[in-house]
Amino acid sequence: MPEPHQLAADADRAAVVTRLDESLADGRLTLAEYEDRSTRAHGARTYGELAELTTDLPRPTAPATPAAAGQSPVARAVYGGAWHGAWGHGAWGNDLRAAWTSWLVTGVIVTGIWLVSMLGSGDLVYPWPVWVVGPWGFVLLARTLGERRSRDDRQLPA
């Protein structure tokens, strides 16, 4: 385990945020706790600051992939989560899962606001949520397909 005073890398911060994502998905953290901790993780400078964000979360038992064995202890902690295998390996897969989750949550919220305002006014209100979720969803879909294609290209035999 690195010393608490040593500087953490971007990959270490991303690994902690991914572990927080999984804890939110598992119901271990509330949305407010998740937002606070992920903000602090992005601003953390040392391993000690990162470690205090996950001390009350259970530790994964073992790395789920051989690639995890060569990573830092903080990065290794994120492997073995329930969502990891479904979305690919490494930071891109975890980042995509978080991006799609944000898109879905935002879509539900803005559609709910639109429905409430339409029911409250009694008139058919312009469906403005499509301008929030439509372009965002298109970009996420392109990114997802691009990541899967690049992952498939890396797995092709030479």
Short mmCIF file of C-alpha atoms in Angstrom, two decimals:
data_model
loop_
_atom_site.label_atom_id
_atom_site.label_comp_id
_atom_site.label_asym_id
_atom_site.label_seq_id
_atom_site.Cartn_x
_atom_site.Cartn_y
_atom_site.Cartn_z
CA MET A 1 0.00 0.00 0.00
CA PRO A 2 1.44 3.41 -0.90
CA GLU A 3 2.23 5.81 1.89
CA PRO A 4 -0.67 8.20 2.71
CA HIS A 5 1.49 11.26 2.02
CA GLN A 6 2.47 10.16 -1.52
CA LEU A 7 0.84 11.91 -4.46
CA ALA A 8 -1.95 10.06 -6.22
CA ALA A 9 -2.27 9.83 -10.01
CA ASP A 10 -5.32 10.56 -12.17
CA ALA A 11 -5.83 6.80 -12.58
CA ASP A 12 -5.97 6.40 -8.79
CA ARG A 13 -8.60 9.16 -8.49
CA ALA A 14 -10.62 7.57 -11.32
CA ALA A 15 -10.40 4.18 -9.59
CA VAL A 16 -11.82 5.59 -6.37
CA VAL A 17 -14.65 7.32 -8.23
CA THR A 18 -15.44 4.03 -9.97
CA ARG A 19 -15.55 2.26 -6.62
CA LEU A 20 -17.89 5.00 -5.38
CA ASP A 21 -20.04 4.46 -8.52
CA GLU A 22 -20.35 0.80 -7.65
CA SER A 23 -21.18 1.59 -4.03
CA LEU A 24 -23.92 3.97 -5.18
CA ALA A 25 -25.30 1.31 -7.52
CA ASP A 26 -25.21 -1.26 -4.70
CA GLY A 27 -27.13 1.11 -2.40
CA ARG A 28 -24.28 1.60 0.06
CA LEU A 29 -24.14 5.38 -0.55
CA THR A 30 -26.88 7.95 -0.93
CA LEU A 31 -26.72 10.30 -3.88
CA ALA A 32 -25.61 13.16 -1.62
CA GLU A 33 -22.82 11.04 -0.11
CA TYR A 34 -21.73 9.94 -3.57
CA GLU A 35 -21.61 13.50 -4.91
CA ASP A 36 -19.62 14.71 -1.89
CA ARG A 37 -17.14 11.85 -2.02
CA SER A 38 -16.66 11.92 -5.79
CA THR A 39 -16.04 15.68 -5.69
CA ARG A 40 -13.47 15.15 -2.95
CA ALA A 41 -11.90 12.27 -4.91
CA HIS A 42 -11.42 14.44 -7.98
CA GLY A 43 -9.72 17.06 -5.81
CA ALA A 44 -7.59 14.65 -3.79
CA ARG A 45 -3.83 15.00 -4.02
CA THR A 46 -2.58 12.11 -1.87
CA TYR A 47 -3.32 8.44 -1.30
CA GLY A 48 -4.37 9.30 2.24
CA GLU A 49 -7.08 11.66 1.01
CA LEU A 50 -8.34 8.97 -1.37
CA ALA A 51 -8.23 6.21 1.25
CA GLU A 52 -10.46 8.10 3.69
CA LEU A 53 -13.21 8.24 1.04
CA THR A 54 -13.59 4.45 0.95
CA THR A 55 -12.63 3.31 4.47
CA ASP A 56 -16.25 2.49 5.39
CA LEU A 57 -16.90 0.57 2.16
CA PRO A 58 -16.28 -3.19 1.96
CA ARG A 59 -13.13 -4.23 0.13
CA PRO A 60 -13.42 -6.38 -3.00
CA THR A 61 -12.07 -9.86 -2.29
CA ALA A 62 -9.80 -10.29 -5.34
CA PRO A 63 -9.07 -8.71 -8.70
CA ALA A 64 -11.51 -9.89 -11.36
CA THR A 65 -8.99 -9.66 -14.20
CA PRO A 66 -5.28 -10.41 -14.55
CA ALA A 67 -4.74 -6.82 -15.71
CA ALA A 68 -5.82 -5.59 -12.28
CA ALA A 69 -2.88 -7.30 -10.60
CA GLY A 70 -0.39 -4.85 -12.12
CA GLN A 71 -2.26 -1.71 -11.06
CA SER A 72 -1.87 0.44 -7.98
CA PRO A 73 -3.71 -0.73 -4.84
CA VAL A 74 -6.27 2.04 -5.18
CA ALA A 75 -6.96 1.18 -8.83
CA ARG A 76 -7.04 -2.53 -8.04
CA ALA A 77 -9.82 -1.94 -5.50
CA VAL A 78 -12.39 -1.25 -8.20
CA TYR A 79 -12.10 -4.63 -9.92
CA GLY A 80 -14.61 -7.29 -8.99
CA GLY A 81 -17.68 -5.01 -8.95
CA ALA A 82 -21.00 -6.36 -10.16
CA TRP A 83 -21.10 -4.04 -13.20
CA HIS A 84 -17.49 -4.33 -14.27
CA GLY A 85 -17.77 -7.43 -16.44
CA ALA A 86 -20.87 -6.20 -18.27
CA TRP A 87 -19.29 -2.94 -19.41
CA GLY A 88 -15.79 -3.95 -20.34
CA HIS A 89 -12.40 -3.64 -18.76
CA GLY A 90 -10.55 -0.56 -17.63
CA ALA A 91 -11.46 3.06 -17.16
CA TRP A 92 -13.43 3.46 -20.40
CA GLY A 93 -15.92 0.74 -19.50
CA ASN A 94 -16.48 2.15 -16.02
CA ASP A 95 -16.66 5.70 -17.36
CA LEU A 96 -19.27 4.65 -19.94
CA ARG A 97 -21.41 3.01 -17.27
CA ALA A 98 -21.37 6.19 -15.21
CA ALA A 99 -22.13 8.31 -18.29
CA TRP A 100 -25.12 6.16 -19.29
CA THR A 101 -26.39 6.20 -15.70
CA SER A 102 -26.17 10.00 -15.62
CA TRP A 103 -27.97 10.21 -18.96
CA LEU A 104 -30.78 7.95 -17.76
CA VAL A 105 -31.25 9.75 -14.43
CA THR A 106 -31.25 13.15 -16.15
CA GLY A 107 -33.70 11.89 -18.77
CA VAL A 108 -36.12 10.66 -16.12
CA ILE A 109 -35.90 13.95 -14.21
CA VAL A 110 -36.43 16.27 -17.19
CA THR A 111 -39.22 14.10 -18.59
CA GLY A 112 -40.90 14.16 -15.18
CA ILE A 113 -40.63 17.95 -15.05
CA TRP A 114 -42.08 18.19 -18.55
CA LEU A 115 -45.00 15.88 -17.66
CA VAL A 116 -45.78 17.76 -14.46
CA SER A 117 -45.71 21.12 -16.26
CA MET A 118 -47.93 19.73 -19.04
CA LEU A 119 -50.44 18.29 -16.55
CA GLY A 120 -50.34 21.48 -14.47
CA SER A 121 -51.07 23.75 -17.42
CA GLY A 122 -53.61 21.44 -19.03
CA ASP A 123 -52.07 22.18 -22.44
CA LEU A 124 -49.84 20.17 -24.71
CA VAL A 125 -46.39 21.59 -23.96
CA TYR A 126 -43.54 21.37 -26.48
CA PRO A 127 -41.51 18.20 -25.68
CA TRP A 128 -38.31 20.03 -24.82
CA PRO A 129 -36.66 17.07 -23.00
CA VAL A 130 -35.75 15.60 -26.39
CA TRP A 131 -33.20 18.41 -26.75
CA VAL A 132 -31.62 17.38 -23.46
CA VAL A 133 -31.54 13.59 -23.81
CA GLY A 134 -31.43 13.27 -27.61
CA PRO A 135 -28.04 14.79 -28.49
CA TRP A 136 -26.48 13.53 -25.27
CA GLY A 137 -27.73 10.00 -25.98
CA PHE A 138 -26.46 10.16 -29.55
CA VAL A 139 -22.97 11.15 -28.39
CA LEU A 140 -22.96 8.42 -25.73
CA LEU A 141 -24.10 5.82 -28.26
CA ALA A 142 -21.34 6.84 -30.68
CA ARG A 143 -18.78 6.71 -27.86
CA THR A 144 -20.03 3.30 -26.70
CA LEU A 145 -19.91 1.83 -30.19
CA GLY A 146 -16.48 3.35 -30.81
CA GLU A 147 -15.11 1.91 -27.58
CA ARG A 148 -16.48 -1.54 -28.34
CA ARG A 149 -15.04 -1.40 -31.85
CA SER A 150 -11.61 -0.37 -30.57
CA ARG A 151 -11.73 -3.11 -27.92
CA ASP A 152 -12.68 -5.67 -30.60
CA ASP A 153 -9.84 -4.42 -32.83
CA ARG A 154 -7.36 -4.92 -29.99
CA GLN A 155 -8.55 -8.51 -29.56
CA LEU A 156 -8.20 -9.48 -33.23
CA PRO A 157 -5.25 -11.77 -33.95
CA ALA A 158 -2.45 -10.21 -35.98
#
